[in-house]
PDB file of N, CA and C in Angstrom:
ATOM      1  N   MET O   1       1.229 -18.873  -1.033  1.00 92.00           N
ATOM      2  CA  MET O   1       0.732 -17.871  -1.954  1.00 92.00           C
ATOM      3  C   MET O   1       1.923 -17.152  -2.576  1.00 92.00           C
ATOM      4  N   ASN O   2       1.834 -16.911  -3.863  1.00 97.00           N
ATOM      5  CA  ASN O   2       2.890 -16.150  -4.532  1.00 97.00           C
ATOM      6  C   ASN O   2       2.379 -14.739  -4.835  1.00 97.00           C
ATOM      7  N   ALA O   3       3.253 -13.910  -5.403  1.00 97.00           N
ATOM      8  CA  ALA O   3       2.915 -12.508  -5.647  1.00 97.00           C
ATOM      9  C   ALA O   3       1.743 -12.357  -6.606  1.00 97.00           C
ATOM     10  N   THR O   4       1.680 -13.181  -7.626  1.00 97.00           N
ATOM     11  CA  THR O   4       0.592 -13.102  -8.588  1.00 97.00           C
ATOM     12  C   THR O   4      -0.745 -13.455  -7.930  1.00 97.00           C
ATOM     13  N   GLN O   5      -0.749 -14.469  -7.093  1.00 98.00           N
ATOM     14  CA  GLN O   5      -1.975 -14.851  -6.389  1.00 98.00           C
ATOM     15  C   GLN O   5      -2.418 -13.748  -5.423  1.00 98.00           C
ATOM     16  N   LEU O   6      -1.460 -13.156  -4.718  1.00 97.00           N
ATOM     17  CA  LEU O   6      -1.770 -12.056  -3.812  1.00 97.00           C
ATOM     18  C   LEU O   6      -2.369 -10.890  -4.597  1.00 97.00           C
ATOM     19  N   TYR O   7      -1.751 -10.558  -5.708  1.00 98.00           N
ATOM     20  CA  TYR O   7      -2.245  -9.480  -6.567  1.00 98.00           C
ATOM     21  C   TYR O   7      -3.692  -9.730  -6.974  1.00 98.00           C
ATOM     22  N   GLU O   8      -3.982 -10.913  -7.462  1.00 98.00           N
ATOM     23  CA  GLU O   8      -5.337 -11.235  -7.927  1.00 98.00           C
ATOM     24  C   GLU O   8      -6.336 -11.201  -6.775  1.00 98.00           C
ATOM     25  N   THR O   9      -5.961 -11.709  -5.632  1.00 97.00           N
ATOM     26  CA  THR O   9      -6.849 -11.724  -4.465  1.00 97.00           C
ATOM     27  C   THR O   9      -7.158 -10.297  -4.011  1.00 97.00           C
ATOM     28  N   LEU O  10      -6.109  -9.499  -3.842  1.00 97.00           N
ATOM     29  CA  LEU O  10      -6.304  -8.132  -3.357  1.00 97.00           C
ATOM     30  C   LEU O  10      -7.025  -7.261  -4.382  1.00 97.00           C
ATOM     31  N   LYS O  11      -6.758  -7.480  -5.648  1.00 97.00           N
ATOM     32  CA  LYS O  11      -7.421  -6.701  -6.704  1.00 97.00           C
ATOM     33  C   LYS O  11      -8.932  -6.882  -6.613  1.00 97.00           C
ATOM     34  N   LYS O  12      -9.376  -8.105  -6.435  1.00 97.00           N
ATOM     35  CA  LYS O  12     -10.812  -8.382  -6.328  1.00 97.00           C
ATOM     36  C   LYS O  12     -11.441  -7.716  -5.107  1.00 97.00           C
ATOM     37  N   LEU O  13     -10.665  -7.591  -4.034  1.00 97.00           N
ATOM     38  CA  LEU O  13     -11.170  -6.977  -2.809  1.00 97.00           C
ATOM     39  C   LEU O  13     -11.124  -5.457  -2.850  1.00 97.00           C
ATOM     40  N   GLN O  14     -10.095  -4.895  -3.463  1.00 97.00           N
ATOM     41  CA  GLN O  14      -9.869  -3.445  -3.371  1.00 97.00           C
ATOM     42  C   GLN O  14     -10.487  -2.626  -4.496  1.00 97.00           C
ATOM     43  N   GLU O  15     -10.527  -3.148  -5.693  1.00 97.00           N
ATOM     44  CA  GLU O  15     -11.074  -2.350  -6.806  1.00 97.00           C
ATOM     45  C   GLU O  15     -12.526  -1.931  -6.571  1.00 97.00           C
ATOM     46  N   PRO O  16     -13.375  -2.808  -6.025  1.00 97.00           N
ATOM     47  CA  PRO O  16     -14.751  -2.351  -5.755  1.00 97.00           C
ATOM     48  C   PRO O  16     -14.809  -1.192  -4.752  1.00 97.00           C
ATOM     49  N   LYS O  17     -13.773  -1.018  -3.957  1.00 96.00           N
ATOM     50  CA  LYS O  17     -13.702   0.067  -2.986  1.00 96.00           C
ATOM     51  C   LYS O  17     -13.091   1.336  -3.592  1.00 96.00           C
ATOM     52  N   GLY O  18     -12.668   1.246  -4.860  1.00 95.00           N
ATOM     53  CA  GLY O  18     -12.082   2.413  -5.524  1.00 95.00           C
ATOM     54  C   GLY O  18     -10.575   2.509  -5.430  1.00 95.00           C
ATOM     55  N   TYR O  19      -9.932   1.439  -4.995  1.00 97.00           N
ATOM     56  CA  TYR O  19      -8.474   1.410  -4.889  1.00 97.00           C
ATOM     57  C   TYR O  19      -7.916   0.475  -5.952  1.00 97.00           C
ATOM     58  N   PHE O  20      -7.041   0.997  -6.772  1.00 98.00           N
ATOM     59  CA  PHE O  20      -6.480   0.255  -7.878  1.00 98.00           C
ATOM     60  C   PHE O  20      -4.986   0.070  -7.640  1.00 98.00           C
ATOM     61  N   PHE O  21      -4.414  -0.955  -8.255  1.00 98.00           N
ATOM     62  CA  PHE O  21      -2.974  -1.115  -8.183  1.00 98.00           C
ATOM     63  C   PHE O  21      -2.310  -0.246  -9.231  1.00 98.00           C
ATOM     64  N   ASN O  22      -1.142   0.213  -8.875  1.00 98.00           N
ATOM     65  CA  ASN O  22      -0.322   0.989  -9.795  1.00 98.00           C
ATOM     66  C   ASN O  22      -0.167   0.210 -11.097  1.00 98.00           C
ATOM     67  N   LYS O  23      -0.394   0.870 -12.223  1.00 97.00           N
ATOM     68  CA  LYS O  23      -0.324   0.165 -13.511  1.00 97.00           C
ATOM     69  C   LYS O  23       1.115  -0.198 -13.896  1.00 97.00           C
ATOM     70  N   ASP O  24       2.093   0.350 -13.201  1.00 97.00           N
ATOM     71  CA  ASP O  24       3.496  -0.059 -13.416  1.00 97.00           C
ATOM     72  C   ASP O  24       3.660  -1.414 -12.728  1.00 97.00           C
ATOM     73  N   MET O  25       3.543  -2.471 -13.512  1.00 98.00           N
ATOM     74  CA  MET O  25       3.532  -3.817 -12.927  1.00 98.00           C
ATOM     75  C   MET O  25       4.857  -4.209 -12.315  1.00 98.00           C
ATOM     76  N   ASP O  26       5.978  -3.649 -12.771  1.00 98.00           N
ATOM     77  CA  ASP O  26       7.260  -3.936 -12.122  1.00 98.00           C
ATOM     78  C   ASP O  26       7.232  -3.442 -10.681  1.00 98.00           C
ATOM     79  N   THR O  27       6.737  -2.227 -10.489  1.00 96.00           N
ATOM     80  CA  THR O  27       6.617  -1.660  -9.136  1.00 96.00           C
ATOM     81  C   THR O  27       5.624  -2.458  -8.312  1.00 96.00           C
ATOM     82  N   THR O  28       4.455  -2.702  -8.890  1.00 98.00           N
ATOM     83  CA  THR O  28       3.393  -3.405  -8.162  1.00 98.00           C
ATOM     84  C   THR O  28       3.830  -4.805  -7.738  1.00 98.00           C
ATOM     85  N   MET O  29       4.427  -5.550  -8.623  1.00 98.00           N
ATOM     86  CA  MET O  29       4.809  -6.919  -8.272  1.00 98.00           C
ATOM     87  C   MET O  29       5.986  -6.930  -7.280  1.00 98.00           C
ATOM     88  N   ALA O  30       6.882  -5.969  -7.375  1.00 98.00           N
ATOM     89  CA  ALA O  30       7.961  -5.876  -6.378  1.00 98.00           C
ATOM     90  C   ALA O  30       7.362  -5.603  -4.992  1.00 98.00           C
ATOM     91  N   LEU O  31       6.339  -4.755  -4.940  1.00 98.00           N
ATOM     92  CA  LEU O  31       5.693  -4.477  -3.660  1.00 98.00           C
ATOM     93  C   LEU O  31       4.916  -5.689  -3.152  1.00 98.00           C
ATOM     94  N   MET O  32       4.311  -6.458  -4.060  1.00 98.00           N
ATOM     95  CA  MET O  32       3.627  -7.696  -3.662  1.00 98.00           C
ATOM     96  C   MET O  32       4.630  -8.669  -3.035  1.00 98.00           C
ATOM     97  N   GLU O  33       5.782  -8.808  -3.669  1.00 98.00           N
ATOM     98  CA  GLU O  33       6.838  -9.681  -3.121  1.00 98.00           C
ATOM     99  C   GLU O  33       7.261  -9.196  -1.732  1.00 98.00           C
ATOM    100  N   SER O  34       7.378  -7.873  -1.579  1.00 97.00           N
ATOM    101  CA  SER O  34       7.770  -7.312  -0.280  1.00 97.00           C
ATOM    102  C   SER O  34       6.710  -7.558   0.786  1.00 97.00           C
ATOM    103  N   LEU O  35       5.452  -7.474   0.390  1.00 97.00           N
ATOM    104  CA  LEU O  35       4.377  -7.770   1.348  1.00 97.00           C
ATOM    105  C   LEU O  35       4.441  -9.229   1.817  1.00 97.00           C
ATOM    106  N   LEU O  36       4.684 -10.125   0.881  1.00 98.00           N
ATOM    107  CA  LEU O  36       4.810 -11.532   1.251  1.00 98.00           C
ATOM    108  C   LEU O  36       6.024 -11.781   2.135  1.00 98.00           C
ATOM    109  N   LEU O  37       7.096 -11.056   1.870  1.00 96.00           N
ATOM    110  CA  LEU O  37       8.303 -11.178   2.693  1.00 96.00           C
ATOM    111  C   LEU O  37       8.031 -10.703   4.124  1.00 96.00           C
ATOM    112  N   THR O  38       7.360  -9.551   4.260  1.00 96.00           N
ATOM    113  CA  THR O  38       7.082  -9.084   5.619  1.00 96.00           C
ATOM    114  C   THR O  38       6.123 -10.033   6.335  1.00 96.00           C
ATOM    115  N   LYS O  39       5.233 -10.674   5.573  1.00 97.00           N
ATOM    116  CA  LYS O  39       4.359 -11.653   6.191  1.00 97.00           C
ATOM    117  C   LYS O  39       5.151 -12.855   6.693  1.00 97.00           C
ATOM    118  N   ASP O  40       6.118 -13.292   5.911  1.00 96.00           N
ATOM    119  CA  ASP O  40       6.982 -14.406   6.344  1.00 96.00           C
ATOM    120  C   ASP O  40       7.788 -14.026   7.576  1.00 96.00           C
ATOM    121  N   ILE O  41       8.284 -12.814   7.624  1.00 95.00           N
ATOM    122  CA  ILE O  41       9.139 -12.367   8.734  1.00 95.00           C
ATOM    123  C   ILE O  41       8.326 -12.082   9.995  1.00 95.00           C
ATOM    124  N   PHE O  42       7.248 -11.293   9.860  1.00 96.00           N
ATOM    125  CA  PHE O  42       6.516 -10.803  11.022  1.00 96.00           C
ATOM    126  C   PHE O  42       5.198 -11.519  11.287  1.00 96.00           C
ATOM    127  N   GLY O  43       4.679 -12.216  10.281  1.00 96.00           N
ATOM    128  CA  GLY O  43       3.382 -12.857  10.440  1.00 96.00           C
ATOM    129  C   GLY O  43       2.236 -11.977   9.966  1.00 96.00           C
ATOM    130  N   TYR O  44       2.535 -10.808   9.439  1.00 97.00           N
ATOM    131  CA  TYR O  44       1.541  -9.893   8.891  1.00 97.00           C
ATOM    132  C   TYR O  44       2.212  -9.075   7.798  1.00 97.00           C
ATOM    133  N   MET O  45       1.384  -8.529   6.903  1.00 97.00           N
ATOM    134  CA  MET O  45       1.914  -7.782   5.769  1.00 97.00           C
ATOM    135  C   MET O  45       2.079  -6.314   6.136  1.00 97.00           C
ATOM    136  N   ALA O  46       3.249  -5.998   6.639  1.00 97.00           N
ATOM    137  CA  ALA O  46       3.558  -4.603   6.977  1.00 97.00           C
ATOM    138  C   ALA O  46       3.882  -3.844   5.700  1.00 97.00           C
ATOM    139  N   CYS O  47       3.602  -2.570   5.730  1.00 95.00           N
ATOM    140  CA  CYS O  47       3.898  -1.695   4.595  1.00 95.00           C
ATOM    141  C   CYS O  47       5.351  -1.914   4.159  1.00 95.00           C
ATOM    142  N   PRO O  48       5.563  -2.237   2.897  1.00 92.00           N
ATOM    143  CA  PRO O  48       6.922  -2.521   2.437  1.00 92.00           C
ATOM    144  C   PRO O  48       7.797  -1.271   2.315  1.00 92.00           C
ATOM    145  N   CYS O  49       7.207  -0.105   2.448  1.00 93.00           N
ATOM    146  CA  CYS O  49       7.959   1.150   2.286  1.00 93.00           C
ATOM    147  C   CYS O  49       8.289   1.819   3.614  1.00 93.00           C
ATOM    148  N   ARG O  50       7.982   1.135   4.675  1.00 94.00           N
ATOM    149  CA  ARG O  50       8.251   1.682   6.019  1.00 94.00           C
ATOM    150  C   ARG O  50       8.981   0.616   6.843  1.00 94.00           C
ATOM    151  N   LEU O  51       9.674   1.071   7.869  1.00 92.00           N
ATOM    152  CA  LEU O  51      10.351   0.129   8.764  1.00 92.00           C
ATOM    153  C   LEU O  51       9.358  -0.393   9.785  1.00 92.00           C
ATOM    154  N   ALA O  52       9.157  -1.678   9.781  1.00 93.00           N
ATOM    155  CA  ALA O  52       8.254  -2.298  10.751  1.00 93.00           C
ATOM    156  C   ALA O  52       9.010  -2.555  12.052  1.00 93.00           C
ATOM    157  N   ASN O  53       8.283  -2.441  13.160  1.00 91.00           N
ATOM    158  CA  ASN O  53       8.842  -2.681  14.476  1.00 91.00           C
ATOM    159  C   ASN O  53       8.983  -4.168  14.740  1.00 91.00           C
ATOM    160  N   GLY O  54       8.036  -4.926  14.186  1.00 89.00           N
ATOM    161  CA  GLY O  54       8.080  -6.368  14.382  1.00 89.00           C
ATOM    162  C   GLY O  54       7.034  -6.884  15.342  1.00 89.00           C
ATOM    163  N   THR O  55       6.269  -5.978  15.931  1.00 93.00           N
ATOM    164  CA  THR O  55       5.144  -6.407  16.752  1.00 93.00           C
ATOM    165  C   THR O  55       3.875  -5.840  16.143  1.00 93.00           C
ATOM    166  N   MET O  56       2.864  -6.653  16.087  1.00 94.00           N
ATOM    167  CA  MET O  56       1.617  -6.234  15.459  1.00 94.00           C
ATOM    168  C   MET O  56       1.048  -4.988  16.116  1.00 94.00           C
ATOM    169  N   GLU O  57       1.126  -4.912  17.417  1.00 95.00           N
ATOM    170  CA  GLU O  57       0.583  -3.755  18.133  1.00 95.00           C
ATOM    171  C   GLU O  57       1.289  -2.461  17.709  1.00 95.00           C
ATOM    172  N   ALA O  58       2.610  -2.503  17.612  1.00 94.00           N
ATOM    173  CA  ALA O  58       3.355  -1.299  17.228  1.00 94.00           C
ATOM    174  C   ALA O  58       3.155  -0.960  15.751  1.00 94.00           C
ATOM    175  N   ASP O  59       2.893  -1.969  14.950  1.00 96.00           N
ATOM    176  CA  ASP O  59       2.783  -1.786  13.502  1.00 96.00           C
ATOM    177  C   ASP O  59       1.367  -1.749  12.973  1.00 96.00           C
ATOM    178  N   LYS O  60       0.368  -1.780  13.854  1.00 96.00           N
ATOM    179  CA  LYS O  60      -1.016  -1.914  13.370  1.00 96.00           C
ATOM    180  C   LYS O  60      -1.418  -0.824  12.393  1.00 96.00           C
ATOM    181  N   ASP O  61      -0.818   0.353  12.478  1.00 97.00           N
ATOM    182  CA  ASP O  61      -1.164   1.434  11.550  1.00 97.00           C
ATOM    183  C   ASP O  61      -0.534   1.271  10.173  1.00 97.00           C
ATOM    184  N   ILE O  62       0.460   0.383  10.063  1.00 97.00           N
ATOM    185  CA  ILE O  62       1.127   0.201   8.767  1.00 97.00           C
ATOM    186  C   ILE O  62       0.944  -1.207   8.196  1.00 97.00           C
ATOM    187  N   ILE O  63      -0.036  -1.935   8.723  1.00 97.00           N
ATOM    188  CA  ILE O  63      -0.380  -3.215   8.110  1.00 97.00           C
ATOM    189  C   ILE O  63      -1.153  -2.891   6.835  1.00 97.00           C
ATOM    190  N   CYS O  64      -0.684  -3.415   5.735  1.00 97.00           N
ATOM    191  CA  CYS O  64      -1.224  -3.076   4.418  1.00 97.00           C
ATOM    192  C   CYS O  64      -2.592  -3.689   4.198  1.00 97.00           C
ATOM    193  N   PRO O  65      -3.580  -2.919   3.747  1.00 97.00           N
ATOM    194  CA  PRO O  65      -3.489  -1.493   3.456  1.00 97.00           C
ATOM    195  C   PRO O  65      -3.476  -0.689   4.752  1.00 97.00           C
ATOM    196  N   CYS O  66      -2.530   0.206   4.825  1.00 97.00           N
ATOM    197  CA  CYS O  66      -2.328   0.962   6.068  1.00 97.00           C
ATOM    198  C   CYS O  66      -3.438   1.988   6.284  1.00 97.00           C
ATOM    199  N   VAL O  67      -3.501   2.518   7.487  1.00 98.00           N
ATOM    200  CA  VAL O  67      -4.530   3.505   7.826  1.00 98.00           C
ATOM    201  C   VAL O  67      -4.318   4.821   7.080  1.00 98.00           C
ATOM    202  N   TYR O  68      -3.158   5.001   6.506  1.00 98.00           N
ATOM    203  CA  TYR O  68      -2.860   6.250   5.794  1.00 98.00           C
ATOM    204  C   TYR O  68      -3.254   6.188   4.319  1.00 98.00           C
ATOM    205  N   ARG O  69      -3.587   4.996   3.846  1.00 98.00           N
ATOM    206  CA  ARG O  69      -3.923   4.840   2.425  1.00 98.00           C
ATOM    207  C   ARG O  69      -5.086   5.729   2.016  1.00 98.00           C
ATOM    208  N   GLU O  70      -6.169   5.679   2.751  1.00 98.00           N
ATOM    209  CA  GLU O  70      -7.365   6.431   2.359  1.00 98.00           C
ATOM    210  C   GLU O  70      -7.089   7.930   2.232  1.00 98.00           C
ATOM    211  N   PRO O  71      -6.502   8.584   3.260  1.00 98.00           N
ATOM    212  CA  PRO O  71      -6.232  10.019   3.080  1.00 98.00           C
ATOM    213  C   PRO O  71      -5.179  10.299   2.005  1.00 98.00           C
ATOM    214  N   ASP O  72      -4.214   9.411   1.860  1.00 98.00           N
ATOM    215  CA  ASP O  72      -3.192   9.612   0.814  1.00 98.00           C
ATOM    216  C   ASP O  72      -3.823   9.565  -0.581  1.00 98.00           C
ATOM    217  N   VAL O  73      -4.630   8.536  -0.832  1.00 98.00           N
ATOM    218  CA  VAL O  73      -5.254   8.405  -2.160  1.00 98.00           C
ATOM    219  C   VAL O  73      -6.241   9.540  -2.392  1.00 98.00           C
ATOM    220  N   LYS O  74      -6.946   9.939  -1.355  1.00 98.00           N
ATOM    221  CA  LYS O  74      -7.900  11.034  -1.498  1.00 98.00           C
ATOM    222  C   LYS O  74      -7.186  12.335  -1.862  1.00 98.00           C
ATOM    223  N   GLU O  75      -6.076  12.617  -1.190  1.00 98.00           N
ATOM    224  CA  GLU O  75      -5.367  13.882  -1.417  1.00 98.00           C
ATOM    225  C   GLU O  75      -4.416  13.853  -2.598  1.00 98.00           C
ATOM    226  N   TYR O  76      -3.684  12.742  -2.765  1.00 98.00           N
ATOM    227  CA  TYR O  76      -2.612  12.684  -3.770  1.00 98.00           C
ATOM    228  C   TYR O  76      -2.895  11.720  -4.920  1.00 98.00           C
ATOM    229  N   GLY O  77      -3.904  10.877  -4.768  1.00 98.00           N
ATOM    230  CA  GLY O  77      -4.198   9.900  -5.813  1.00 98.00           C
ATOM    231  C   GLY O  77      -3.397   8.620  -5.680  1.00 98.00           C
ATOM    232  N   ALA O  78      -2.544   8.529  -4.679  1.00 98.00           N
ATOM    233  CA  ALA O  78      -1.709   7.339  -4.466  1.00 98.00           C
ATOM    234  C   ALA O  78      -1.375   7.231  -2.985  1.00 98.00           C
ATOM    235  N   CYS O  79      -1.104   6.015  -2.557  1.00 98.00           N
ATOM    236  CA  CYS O  79      -0.622   5.836  -1.187  1.00 98.00           C
ATOM    237  C   CYS O  79       0.879   6.122  -1.142  1.00 98.00           C
ATOM    238  N   TYR O  80       1.419   6.127   0.040  1.00 97.00           N
ATOM    239  CA  TYR O  80       2.838   6.443   0.265  1.00 97.00           C
ATOM    240  C   TYR O  80       3.750   5.592  -0.605  1.00 97.00           C
ATOM    241  N   CYS O  81       3.453   4.306  -0.723  1.00 96.00           N
ATOM    242  CA  CYS O  81       4.268   3.387  -1.535  1.00 96.00           C
ATOM    243  C   CYS O  81       4.027   3.515  -3.028  1.00 96.00           C
ATOM    244  N   GLY O  82       2.845   3.998  -3.362  1.00 97.00           N
ATOM    245  CA  GLY O  82       2.460   4.009  -4.763  1.00 97.00           C
ATOM    246  C   GLY O  82       1.886   2.672  -5.205  1.00 97.00           C
ATOM    247  N   LEU O  83       1.569   1.809  -4.261  1.00 98.00           N
ATOM    248  CA  LEU O  83       0.950   0.535  -4.598  1.00 98.00           C
ATOM    249  C   LEU O  83      -0.524   0.747  -4.950  1.00 98.00           C
ATOM    250  N   TYR O  84      -1.236   1.389  -4.037  1.00 98.00           N
ATOM    251  CA  TYR O  84      -2.655   1.677  -4.261  1.00 98.00           C
ATOM    252  C   TYR O  84      -2.795   3.084  -4.827  1.00 98.00           C
ATOM    253  N   VAL O  85      -3.551   3.190  -5.898  1.00 98.00           N
ATOM    254  CA  VAL O  85      -3.741   4.472  -6.553  1.00 98.00           C
ATOM    255  C   VAL O  85      -5.204   4.619  -6.964  1.00 98.00           C
ATOM    256  N   SER O  86      -5.553   5.838  -7.322  1.00 98.00           N
ATOM    257  CA  SER O  86      -6.896   6.074  -7.861  1.00 98.00           C
ATOM    258  C   SER O  86      -6.871   5.803  -9.361  1.00 98.00           C
ATOM    259  N   GLU O  87      -8.042   5.639  -9.918  1.00 96.00           N
ATOM    260  CA  GLU O  87      -8.144   5.457 -11.363  1.00 96.00           C
ATOM    261  C   GLU O  87      -7.607   6.690 -12.097  1.00 96.00           C
ATOM    262  N   ASP O  88      -7.895   7.878 -11.555  1.00 97.00           N
ATOM    263  CA  ASP O  88      -7.392   9.123 -12.169  1.00 97.00           C
ATOM    264  C   ASP O  88      -5.876   9.167 -12.175  1.00 97.00           C
ATOM    265  N   TRP O  89      -5.245   8.678 -11.108  1.00 98.00           N
ATOM    266  CA  TRP O  89      -3.783   8.664 -11.034  1.00 98.00           C
ATOM    267  C   TRP O  89      -3.226   7.715 -12.107  1.00 98.00           C
ATOM    268  N   ASN O  90      -3.791   6.521 -12.186  1.00 97.00           N
ATOM    269  CA  ASN O  90      -3.333   5.539 -13.169  1.00 97.00           C
ATOM    270  C   ASN O  90      -3.501   6.042 -14.596  1.00 97.00           C
ATOM    271  N   GLU O  91      -4.555   6.811 -14.849  1.00 97.00           N
ATOM    272  CA  GLU O  91      -4.845   7.297 -16.200  1.00 97.00           C
ATOM    273  C   GLU O  91      -4.152   8.623 -16.507  1.00 97.00           C
ATOM    274  N   GLY O  92      -3.383   9.141 -15.550  1.00 96.00           N
ATOM    275  CA  GLY O  92      -2.647  10.381 -15.786  1.00 96.00           C
ATOM    276  C   GLY O  92      -3.499  11.646 -15.781  1.00 96.00           C
ATOM    277  N   ARG O  93      -4.678  11.555 -15.185  1.00 97.00           N
ATOM    278  CA  ARG O  93      -5.563  12.726 -15.140  1.00 97.00           C
ATOM    279  C   ARG O  93      -5.245  13.663 -13.979  1.00 97.00           C
ATOM    280  N   ILE O  94      -4.419  13.183 -13.055  1.00 97.00           N
ATOM    281  CA  ILE O  94      -3.956  14.032 -11.947  1.00 97.00           C
ATOM    282  C   ILE O  94      -2.443  13.902 -11.858  1.00 97.00           C
ATOM    283  N   PRO O  95      -1.762  14.906 -11.311  1.00 95.00           N
ATOM    284  CA  PRO O  95      -0.299  14.834 -11.208  1.00 95.00           C
ATOM    285  C   PRO O  95       0.151  13.680 -10.329  1.00 95.00           C
ATOM    286  N   GLN O  96       1.244  13.065 -10.730  1.00 95.00           N
ATOM    287  CA  GLN O  96       1.841  11.994  -9.927  1.00 95.00           C
ATOM    288  C   GLN O  96       2.986  12.596  -9.139  1.00 95.00           C
ATOM    289  N   VAL O  97       2.700  12.884  -7.887  1.00 96.00           N
ATOM    290  CA  VAL O  97       3.660  13.541  -7.005  1.00 96.00           C
ATOM    291  C   VAL O  97       4.115  12.576  -5.919  1.00 96.00           C
ATOM    292  N   VAL O  98       5.217  12.909  -5.283  1.00 95.00           N
ATOM    293  CA  VAL O  98       5.698  12.119  -4.160  1.00 95.00           C
ATOM    294  C   VAL O  98       4.755  12.353  -2.974  1.00 95.00           C
ATOM    295  N   VAL O  99       4.280  11.276  -2.398  1.00 97.00           N
ATOM    296  CA  VAL O  99       3.353  11.361  -1.269  1.00 97.00           C
ATOM    297  C   VAL O  99       4.168  11.479   0.016  1.00 97.00           C
ATOM    298  N   PRO O 100       3.941  12.530   0.788  1.00 97.00           N
ATOM    299  CA  PRO O 100       4.702  12.679   2.038  1.00 97.00           C
ATOM    300  C   PRO O 100       4.268  11.655   3.100  1.00 97.00           C
ATOM    301  N   GLU O 101       5.164  11.383   3.992  1.00 96.00           N
ATOM    302  CA  GLU O 101       4.891  10.456   5.091  1.00 96.00           C
ATOM    303  C   GLU O 101       3.883  11.073   6.046  1.00 96.00           C
ATOM    304  N   ARG O 102       2.803  10.358   6.320  1.00 95.00           N
ATOM    305  CA  ARG O 102       1.786  10.805   7.275  1.00 95.00           C
ATOM    306  C   ARG O 102       1.973  10.177   8.648  1.00 95.00           C
ATOM    307  N   ARG O 103       2.737   9.138   8.703  1.00 95.00           N
ATOM    308  CA  ARG O 103       2.908   8.425   9.978  1.00 95.00           C
ATOM    309  C   ARG O 103       3.574   9.384  10.964  1.00 95.00           C
ATOM    310  N   PRO O 104       2.982   9.534  12.152  1.00 94.00           N
ATOM    311  CA  PRO O 104       3.569  10.458  13.123  1.00 94.00           C
ATOM    312  C   PRO O 104       4.992  10.039  13.517  1.00 94.00           C
ATOM    313  N   PRO O 105       5.865  11.014  13.709  1.00 90.00           N
ATOM    314  CA  PRO O 105       7.272  10.694  14.031  1.00 90.00           C
ATOM    315  C   PRO O 105       7.435   9.757  15.229  1.00 90.00           C
ATOM    316  N   GLU O 106       6.558   9.859  16.210  1.00 87.00           N
ATOM    317  CA  GLU O 106       6.682   9.012  17.386  1.00 87.00           C
ATOM    318  C   GLU O 106       6.366   7.541  17.091  1.00 87.00           C
ATOM    319  N   ARG O 107       5.737   7.258  15.946  1.00 86.00           N
ATOM    320  CA  ARG O 107       5.436   5.888  15.554  1.00 86.00           C
ATOM    321  C   ARG O 107       6.542   5.291  14.702  1.00 86.00           C
ATOM    322  N   ILE O 108       7.445   6.142  14.208  1.00 80.00           N
ATOM    323  CA  ILE O 108       8.537   5.694  13.357  1.00 80.00           C
ATOM    324  C   ILE O 108       9.690   5.253  14.242  1.00 80.00           C
ATOM    325  N   LEU O 109      10.290   4.121  13.881  1.00 70.00           N
ATOM    326  CA  LEU O 109      11.412   3.579  14.668  1.00 70.00           C
ATOM    327  C   LEU O 109      12.513   4.581  14.827  1.00 70.00           C
TER     328      LEU O 109
END
């Protein structure tokens, strides 16, 4: 699977749930490539914006889409990486701010 195929597959799954990809396609496709890279390395798509431990058990909260996506998009309109966003965020109807890290410090390497 390449980045474009991953994008198309995930788009079909996530948009009906209200999660859209960042309209900045350079950012989105770079993150798609990173997801595929983490899958090649670890066997699962770990969040490309966080350091993965390398074991599924330790990283289960940051397997994309991570458990923090829903509260991030609800509160800020985007996830930590800026990969998944709300329609309002993409259309500029809400401020585009830096999303703070929600992952508890004890889970971070």
